[in-house]
Amino acid sequence: GQNIDQPTEMTATEGAIVQINCTYQTSGFNGLFWYQQHAGEAPTFLSYNVLDGLEEKGRFSSFLSRSKGYSYLLLKELQMKDSASYLCAVMDSNYQLIWGAGTKLIIKP
Amino acid sequence: GAVVSQHPSWVICKSGTSVKIECRSLDFQATTMFWYRQFPKQSLMLMATSNEGSKATYEQGVEKDKFLINHASLTLSTLTVTSAHPEDSSFYICSARGMGGQETQYFGPGTRLLVL
């Protein structure tokens, strides 16, 4: 079966760095996406990785290792507004997105 | 990024009525649109996938006669919740993907449905 695993909840301090991990087992791979979802809102696109390595976009970076079935989202200089759920999703061989359950990130002052 | 709109953003209706939700891709052509449902504090649940001009593909457990999906053009898909009941109250979110299978999915802002 297809499976995406990510931690349910994480807590971090304002100004710090946090890494949210995602491991996956899917039938085929056509890229991995990270989305941010604030409570009561729809998800917004953060990043897309299809090749191994690190993609940096401002305070957010996303890393992919296809051989290990592993990705992480790195958030630097955390701000209170970063409190949200972070969703990992993998596009399988049929170009369908397989979603993780999301990681709720709590930022404390 | 690309813009996807949804209308209405809020719906309150009586049990037994039908509700139509529109999803539009505003600045790109969406060959594929997806409809999700999300209950409070739960994960996104894919309901159905629709390709322009063809019938939607429903996920297991989703009643196709209750949740009617129409994707008549490359910029518009509609979801109609027929004979809505209180248990259908949820957050309905559409997303759209452009040409080419690896295009990113962009989400609409969602529609909150409350059935009394």
PDB file of C-alpha atoms in Angstrom:
ATOM      1  CA  GLY A   1       0.000   0.000   0.000  1.00  0.00           C
ATOM      2  CA  GLN A   2       0.911   3.627  -0.191  1.00  0.00           C
ATOM      3  CA  ASN A   3       1.963   5.416   2.946  1.00  0.00           C
ATOM      4  CA  ILE A   4       3.131   8.852   3.990  1.00  0.00           C
ATOM      5  CA  ASP A   5       4.416   9.323   7.537  1.00  0.00           C
ATOM      6  CA  GLN A   6       5.040  12.581   9.323  1.00  0.00           C
ATOM      7  CA  PRO A   7       4.898  13.543  13.001  1.00  0.00           C
ATOM      8  CA  THR A   8       1.511  14.534  14.322  1.00  0.00           C
ATOM      9  CA  GLU A   9       2.633  17.569  16.242  1.00  0.00           C
ATOM     10  CA  MET A  10       5.788  19.569  16.927  1.00  0.00           C
ATOM     11  CA  THR A  11       6.536  22.522  19.154  1.00  0.00           C
ATOM     12  CA  ALA A  12       9.233  25.115  18.576  1.00  0.00           C
ATOM     13  CA  THR A  13      10.246  28.524  19.860  1.00  0.00           C
ATOM     14  CA  GLU A  14       9.937  31.807  18.015  1.00  0.00           C
ATOM     15  CA  GLY A  15      13.190  32.629  16.241  1.00  0.00           C
ATOM     16  CA  ALA A  16      14.422  29.051  16.265  1.00  0.00           C
ATOM     17  CA  ILE A  17      14.729  26.435  13.519  1.00  0.00           C
ATOM     18  CA  VAL A  18      12.501  23.388  13.105  1.00  0.00           C
ATOM     19  CA  GLN A  19      12.718  20.405  10.787  1.00  0.00           C
ATOM     20  CA  ILE A  20       9.590  18.467   9.847  1.00  0.00           C
ATOM     21  CA  ASN A  21      10.307  15.018   8.466  1.00  0.00           C
ATOM     22  CA  CYS A  22       8.295  12.994   5.988  1.00  0.00           C
ATOM     23  CA  THR A  23       8.887   9.412   4.895  1.00  0.00           C
ATOM     24  CA  TYR A  24       6.989   7.777   2.098  1.00  0.00           C
ATOM     25  CA  GLN A  25       6.294   4.499   0.366  1.00  0.00           C
ATOM     26  CA  THR A  26       4.374   4.917  -2.850  1.00  0.00           C
ATOM     27  CA  SER A  27       3.795   3.179  -6.144  1.00  0.00           C
ATOM     28  CA  GLY A  28       6.028   5.313  -8.286  1.00  0.00           C
ATOM     29  CA  PHE A  29       7.281   8.798  -7.642  1.00  0.00           C
ATOM     30  CA  ASN A  30       6.698  11.988  -9.569  1.00  0.00           C
ATOM     31  CA  GLY A  31       7.655  14.497  -6.951  1.00  0.00           C
ATOM     32  CA  LEU A  32       7.016  15.522  -3.375  1.00  0.00           C
ATOM     33  CA  PHE A  33       5.079  18.574  -2.287  1.00  0.00           C
ATOM     34  CA  TRP A  34       4.868  20.513   0.946  1.00  0.00           C
ATOM     35  CA  TYR A  35       1.801  22.581   1.739  1.00  0.00           C
ATOM     36  CA  GLN A  36       1.013  24.885   4.664  1.00  0.00           C
ATOM     37  CA  GLN A  37      -2.479  24.953   6.113  1.00  0.00           C
ATOM     38  CA  HIS A  38      -3.550  27.461   8.738  1.00  0.00           C
ATOM     39  CA  ALA A  39      -6.481  26.506  10.896  1.00  0.00           C
ATOM     40  CA  GLY A  40      -9.751  27.039   9.083  1.00  0.00           C
ATOM     41  CA  GLU A  41      -8.082  27.753   5.755  1.00  0.00           C
ATOM     42  CA  ALA A  42      -7.238  25.807   2.619  1.00  0.00           C
ATOM     43  CA  PRO A  43      -3.677  24.557   2.026  1.00  0.00           C
ATOM     44  CA  THR A  44      -1.181  26.785   0.255  1.00  0.00           C
ATOM     45  CA  PHE A  45       1.700  25.486  -1.821  1.00  0.00           C
ATOM     46  CA  LEU A  46       5.179  25.760  -0.308  1.00  0.00           C
ATOM     47  CA  SER A  47       7.570  23.604  -2.300  1.00  0.00           C
ATOM     48  CA  TYR A  48       8.058  20.866  -4.848  1.00  0.00           C
ATOM     49  CA  ASN A  49      11.022  18.468  -5.008  1.00  0.00           C
ATOM     50  CA  VAL A  50      11.535  15.890  -7.709  1.00  0.00           C
ATOM     51  CA  LEU A  51      15.337  15.627  -7.679  1.00  0.00           C
ATOM     52  CA  ASP A  52      17.519  14.778  -4.690  1.00  0.00           C
ATOM     53  CA  GLY A  53      18.875  17.676  -2.736  1.00  0.00           C
ATOM     54  CA  LEU A  54      17.911  20.860  -1.006  1.00  0.00           C
ATOM     55  CA  GLU A  55      15.621  23.548  -2.411  1.00  0.00           C
ATOM     56  CA  GLU A  56      15.769  26.844  -0.577  1.00  0.00           C
ATOM     57  CA  LYS A  57      13.057  29.460  -0.705  1.00  0.00           C
ATOM     58  CA  GLY A  58      13.527  32.244   1.792  1.00  0.00           C
ATOM     59  CA  ARG A  59      13.082  31.006   5.348  1.00  0.00           C
ATOM     60  CA  PHE A  60      11.797  27.663   4.117  1.00  0.00           C
ATOM     61  CA  SER A  61      13.875  24.856   2.620  1.00  0.00           C
ATOM     62  CA  SER A  62      12.847  21.401   1.483  1.00  0.00           C
ATOM     63  CA  PHE A  63      15.090  18.385   1.094  1.00  0.00           C
ATOM     64  CA  LEU A  64      14.540  15.140  -0.780  1.00  0.00           C
ATOM     65  CA  SER A  65      16.286  11.764  -0.838  1.00  0.00           C
ATOM     66  CA  ARG A  66      14.518   9.461  -3.258  1.00  0.00           C
ATOM     67  CA  SER A  67      16.652   6.445  -2.383  1.00  0.00           C
ATOM     68  CA  LYS A  68      15.620   6.765   1.262  1.00  0.00           C
ATOM     69  CA  GLY A  69      12.014   7.752   0.602  1.00  0.00           C
ATOM     70  CA  TYR A  70      12.586  10.769   2.805  1.00  0.00           C
ATOM     71  CA  SER A  71      12.008  14.485   2.795  1.00  0.00           C
ATOM     72  CA  TYR A  72      12.123  17.275   5.311  1.00  0.00           C
ATOM     73  CA  LEU A  73      10.858  20.819   5.480  1.00  0.00           C
ATOM     74  CA  LEU A  74      13.160  23.202   7.313  1.00  0.00           C
ATOM     75  CA  LEU A  75      11.785  26.415   8.728  1.00  0.00           C
ATOM     76  CA  LYS A  76      14.242  29.038   9.928  1.00  0.00           C
ATOM     77  CA  GLU A  77      13.775  32.169  12.039  1.00  0.00           C
ATOM     78  CA  LEU A  78      10.400  30.946  13.156  1.00  0.00           C
ATOM     79  CA  GLN A  79       7.624  33.481  13.458  1.00  0.00           C
ATOM     80  CA  MET A  80       4.344  33.143  15.298  1.00  0.00           C
ATOM     81  CA  LYS A  81       2.515  33.186  11.955  1.00  0.00           C
ATOM     82  CA  ASP A  82       4.286  29.928  11.056  1.00  0.00           C
ATOM     83  CA  SER A  83       1.987  28.121  13.473  1.00  0.00           C
ATOM     84  CA  ALA A  84       0.056  25.874  11.100  1.00  0.00           C
ATOM     85  CA  SER A  85      -0.215  22.338   9.843  1.00  0.00           C
ATOM     86  CA  TYR A  86       2.358  21.264   7.278  1.00  0.00           C
ATOM     87  CA  LEU A  87       1.248  18.656   4.791  1.00  0.00           C
ATOM     88  CA  CYS A  88       3.588  16.341   2.909  1.00  0.00           C
ATOM     89  CA  ALA A  89       2.211  14.864  -0.320  1.00  0.00           C
ATOM     90  CA  VAL A  90       3.779  12.557  -2.890  1.00  0.00           C
ATOM     91  CA  MET A  91       2.699  12.317  -6.511  1.00  0.00           C
ATOM     92  CA  ASP A  92       2.584   8.675  -7.505  1.00  0.00           C
ATOM     93  CA  SER A  93       3.020   6.988 -10.869  1.00  0.00           C
ATOM     94  CA  ASN A  94      -0.546   7.925 -11.839  1.00  0.00           C
ATOM     95  CA  TYR A  95       0.148  11.575 -11.036  1.00  0.00           C
ATOM     96  CA  GLN A  96      -2.196  11.380  -8.062  1.00  0.00           C
ATOM     97  CA  LEU A  97      -1.249  13.081  -4.799  1.00  0.00           C
ATOM     98  CA  ILE A  98      -0.942  10.834  -1.776  1.00  0.00           C
ATOM     99  CA  TRP A  99      -1.325  12.945   1.346  1.00  0.00           C
ATOM    100  CA  GLY A 100       0.249  12.645   4.749  1.00  0.00           C
ATOM    101  CA  ALA A 101      -1.923  13.428   7.768  1.00  0.00           C
ATOM    102  CA  GLY A 102      -0.056  16.665   8.387  1.00  0.00           C
ATOM    103  CA  THR A 103       2.169  17.960  11.157  1.00  0.00           C
ATOM    104  CA  LYS A 104       0.724  20.570  13.463  1.00  0.00           C
ATOM    105  CA  LEU A 105       3.474  23.041  14.316  1.00  0.00           C
ATOM    106  CA  ILE A 106       3.039  25.079  17.485  1.00  0.00           C
ATOM    107  CA  ILE A 107       5.258  28.130  17.899  1.00  0.00           C
ATOM    108  CA  LYS A 108       5.809  29.455  21.403  1.00  0.00           C
ATOM    109  CA  PRO A 109       7.101  32.934  22.237  1.00  0.00           C
TER     110      PRO A 109
ATOM    111  CA  GLY B   1       1.418  31.030  -7.888  1.00  0.00           C
ATOM    112  CA  ALA B   2      -1.763  30.228  -9.741  1.00  0.00           C
ATOM    113  CA  VAL B   3      -5.115  31.431  -8.410  1.00  0.00           C
ATOM    114  CA  VAL B   4      -8.101  29.221  -7.745  1.00  0.00           C
ATOM    115  CA  SER B   5     -11.365  30.651  -6.496  1.00  0.00           C
ATOM    116  CA  GLN B   6     -14.330  29.003  -4.849  1.00  0.00           C
ATOM    117  CA  HIS B   7     -17.850  30.249  -4.422  1.00  0.00           C
ATOM    118  CA  PRO B   8     -19.564  30.522  -2.067  1.00  0.00           C
ATOM    119  CA  SER B   9     -17.180  30.639   0.869  1.00  0.00           C
ATOM    120  CA  TRP B  10     -19.969  29.928   3.374  1.00  0.00           C
ATOM    121  CA  VAL B  11     -23.259  28.084   2.976  1.00  0.00           C
ATOM    122  CA  ILE B  12     -25.932  27.462   5.592  1.00  0.00           C
ATOM    123  CA  CYS B  13     -28.867  25.416   4.380  1.00  0.00           C
ATOM    124  CA  LYS B  14     -31.745  23.312   5.597  1.00  0.00           C
ATOM    125  CA  SER B  15     -31.585  19.545   5.586  1.00  0.00           C
ATOM    126  CA  GLY B  16     -32.821  18.112   2.296  1.00  0.00           C
ATOM    127  CA  THR B  17     -31.774  20.972   0.086  1.00  0.00           C
ATOM    128  CA  SER B  18     -29.073  20.846  -2.589  1.00  0.00           C
ATOM    129  CA  VAL B  19     -26.009  23.033  -2.576  1.00  0.00           C
ATOM    130  CA  LYS B  20     -23.765  23.867  -5.527  1.00  0.00           C
ATOM    131  CA  ILE B  21     -20.137  24.911  -5.039  1.00  0.00           C
ATOM    132  CA  GLU B  22     -18.120  26.411  -7.884  1.00  0.00           C
ATOM    133  CA  CYS B  23     -14.376  26.118  -8.369  1.00  0.00           C
ATOM    134  CA  ARG B  24     -12.597  28.274 -10.926  1.00  0.00           C
ATOM    135  CA  SER B  25      -8.997  28.483 -12.067  1.00  0.00           C
ATOM    136  CA  LEU B  26      -8.530  32.177 -12.739  1.00  0.00           C
ATOM    137  CA  ASP B  27      -5.225  32.419 -14.541  1.00  0.00           C
ATOM    138  CA  PHE B  28      -4.554  28.976 -15.958  1.00  0.00           C
ATOM    139  CA  GLN B  29      -6.354  26.120 -17.640  1.00  0.00           C
ATOM    140  CA  ALA B  30      -7.034  23.260 -15.283  1.00  0.00           C
ATOM    141  CA  THR B  31      -7.200  19.935 -17.030  1.00  0.00           C
ATOM    142  CA  THR B  32      -7.760  18.212 -13.712  1.00  0.00           C
ATOM    143  CA  MET B  33      -9.659  19.401 -10.669  1.00  0.00           C
ATOM    144  CA  PHE B  34      -9.903  17.699  -7.319  1.00  0.00           C
ATOM    145  CA  TRP B  35     -12.538  17.926  -4.624  1.00  0.00           C
ATOM    146  CA  TYR B  36     -11.581  17.389  -1.004  1.00  0.00           C
ATOM    147  CA  ARG B  37     -13.487  17.364   2.239  1.00  0.00           C
ATOM    148  CA  GLN B  38     -12.002  18.121   5.617  1.00  0.00           C
ATOM    149  CA  PHE B  39     -13.701  17.631   8.955  1.00  0.00           C
ATOM    150  CA  PRO B  40     -12.448  19.621  11.959  1.00  0.00           C
ATOM    151  CA  LYS B  41      -8.980  18.598  13.097  1.00  0.00           C
ATOM    152  CA  GLN B  42      -8.814  15.840  10.488  1.00  0.00           C
ATOM    153  CA  SER B  43      -6.782  15.306   7.338  1.00  0.00           C
ATOM    154  CA  LEU B  44      -7.802  16.283   3.856  1.00  0.00           C
ATOM    155  CA  MET B  45      -9.893  13.557   2.282  1.00  0.00           C
ATOM    156  CA  LEU B  46      -9.980  13.315  -1.487  1.00  0.00           C
ATOM    157  CA  MET B  47     -13.545  12.863  -2.674  1.00  0.00           C
ATOM    158  CA  ALA B  48     -13.152  12.803  -6.430  1.00  0.00           C
ATOM    159  CA  THR B  49     -10.943  13.692  -9.363  1.00  0.00           C
ATOM    160  CA  SER B  50     -12.393  15.227 -12.482  1.00  0.00           C
ATOM    161  CA  ASN B  51     -10.878  15.774 -15.878  1.00  0.00           C
ATOM    162  CA  GLU B  52     -12.363  18.316 -18.218  1.00  0.00           C
ATOM    163  CA  GLY B  53     -15.053  16.831 -20.408  1.00  0.00           C
ATOM    164  CA  SER B  54     -15.182  13.425 -18.742  1.00  0.00           C
ATOM    165  CA  LYS B  55     -16.887  11.823 -15.766  1.00  0.00           C
ATOM    166  CA  ALA B  56     -15.364  12.249 -12.359  1.00  0.00           C
ATOM    167  CA  THR B  57     -13.548   9.427 -10.626  1.00  0.00           C
ATOM    168  CA  TYR B  58     -14.832   9.012  -7.086  1.00  0.00           C
ATOM    169  CA  GLU B  59     -12.869   7.684  -4.153  1.00  0.00           C
ATOM    170  CA  GLN B  60     -14.100   4.617  -2.351  1.00  0.00           C
ATOM    171  CA  GLY B  61     -16.940   5.380  -0.011  1.00  0.00           C
ATOM    172  CA  VAL B  62     -17.977   8.617  -1.733  1.00  0.00           C
ATOM    173  CA  GLU B  63     -21.488   8.450  -3.175  1.00  0.00           C
ATOM    174  CA  LYS B  64     -21.399   9.724  -6.726  1.00  0.00           C
ATOM    175  CA  ASP B  65     -25.167  10.252  -6.795  1.00  0.00           C
ATOM    176  CA  LYS B  66     -24.980  12.436  -3.729  1.00  0.00           C
ATOM    177  CA  PHE B  67     -21.936  14.453  -4.714  1.00  0.00           C
ATOM    178  CA  LEU B  68     -22.404  15.446  -8.337  1.00  0.00           C
ATOM    179  CA  ILE B  69     -19.339  16.800 -10.072  1.00  0.00           C
ATOM    180  CA  ASN B  70     -19.299  18.611 -13.373  1.00  0.00           C
ATOM    181  CA  HIS B  71     -16.118  19.793 -15.095  1.00  0.00           C
ATOM    182  CA  ALA B  72     -17.538  21.369 -18.193  1.00  0.00           C
ATOM    183  CA  SER B  73     -14.654  23.671 -19.054  1.00  0.00           C
ATOM    184  CA  LEU B  74     -10.935  24.035 -18.436  1.00  0.00           C
ATOM    185  CA  THR B  75     -11.576  26.721 -15.833  1.00  0.00           C
ATOM    186  CA  LEU B  76     -14.697  25.575 -14.008  1.00  0.00           C
ATOM    187  CA  SER B  77     -15.764  22.593 -11.959  1.00  0.00           C
ATOM    188  CA  THR B  78     -18.834  22.357  -9.779  1.00  0.00           C
ATOM    189  CA  LEU B  79     -19.704  20.122  -6.850  1.00  0.00           C
ATOM    190  CA  THR B  80     -23.376  19.716  -5.985  1.00  0.00           C
ATOM    191  CA  VAL B  81     -24.250  18.200  -2.645  1.00  0.00           C
ATOM    192  CA  THR B  82     -27.710  16.780  -3.228  1.00  0.00           C
ATOM    193  CA  SER B  83     -30.253  16.414  -0.428  1.00  0.00           C
ATOM    194  CA  ALA B  84     -27.737  17.634   2.124  1.00  0.00           C
ATOM    195  CA  HIS B  85     -27.930  16.349   5.683  1.00  0.00           C
ATOM    196  CA  PRO B  86     -26.238  17.566   8.871  1.00  0.00           C
ATOM    197  CA  GLU B  87     -23.512  14.933   8.534  1.00  0.00           C
ATOM    198  CA  ASP B  88     -22.512  16.566   5.232  1.00  0.00           C
ATOM    199  CA  SER B  89     -21.494  19.683   7.132  1.00  0.00           C
ATOM    200  CA  SER B  90     -17.802  20.090   6.424  1.00  0.00           C
ATOM    201  CA  PHE B  91     -15.107  22.179   4.782  1.00  0.00           C
ATOM    202  CA  TYR B  92     -15.071  21.473   1.040  1.00  0.00           C
ATOM    203  CA  ILE B  93     -11.917  22.424  -0.822  1.00  0.00           C
ATOM    204  CA  CYS B  94     -11.178  22.200  -4.508  1.00  0.00           C
ATOM    205  CA  SER B  95      -7.798  22.186  -6.145  1.00  0.00           C
ATOM    206  CA  ALA B  96      -6.769  22.541  -9.739  1.00  0.00           C
ATOM    207  CA  ARG B  97      -3.849  21.294 -11.751  1.00  0.00           C
ATOM    208  CA  GLY B  98      -2.748  22.598 -15.113  1.00  0.00           C
ATOM    209  CA  MET B  99      -1.519  20.921 -18.245  1.00  0.00           C
ATOM    210  CA  GLY B 100       1.079  18.195 -17.813  1.00  0.00           C
ATOM    211  CA  GLY B 101       0.855  15.564 -15.117  1.00  0.00           C
ATOM    212  CA  GLN B 102       3.463  17.035 -12.798  1.00  0.00           C
ATOM    213  CA  GLU B 103       1.910  20.440 -12.433  1.00  0.00           C
ATOM    214  CA  THR B 104       1.416  21.647  -8.884  1.00  0.00           C
ATOM    215  CA  GLN B 105      -2.046  21.484  -7.398  1.00  0.00           C
ATOM    216  CA  TYR B 106      -3.311  24.874  -6.276  1.00  0.00           C
ATOM    217  CA  PHE B 107      -6.113  25.041  -3.785  1.00  0.00           C
ATOM    218  CA  GLY B 108      -9.182  27.204  -3.668  1.00  0.00           C
ATOM    219  CA  PRO B 109      -9.984  28.957  -0.371  1.00  0.00           C
ATOM    220  CA  GLY B 110     -12.584  26.361   0.558  1.00  0.00           C
ATOM    221  CA  THR B 111     -16.332  26.407   1.220  1.00  0.00           C
ATOM    222  CA  ARG B 112     -17.776  25.856   4.665  1.00  0.00           C
ATOM    223  CA  LEU B 113     -21.084  24.022   4.523  1.00  0.00           C
ATOM    224  CA  LEU B 114     -23.393  23.905   7.516  1.00  0.00           C
ATOM    225  CA  VAL B 115     -26.554  21.861   7.137  1.00  0.00           C
ATOM    226  CA  LEU B 116     -29.170  22.509   9.792  1.00  0.00           C
TER     227      LEU B 116
END
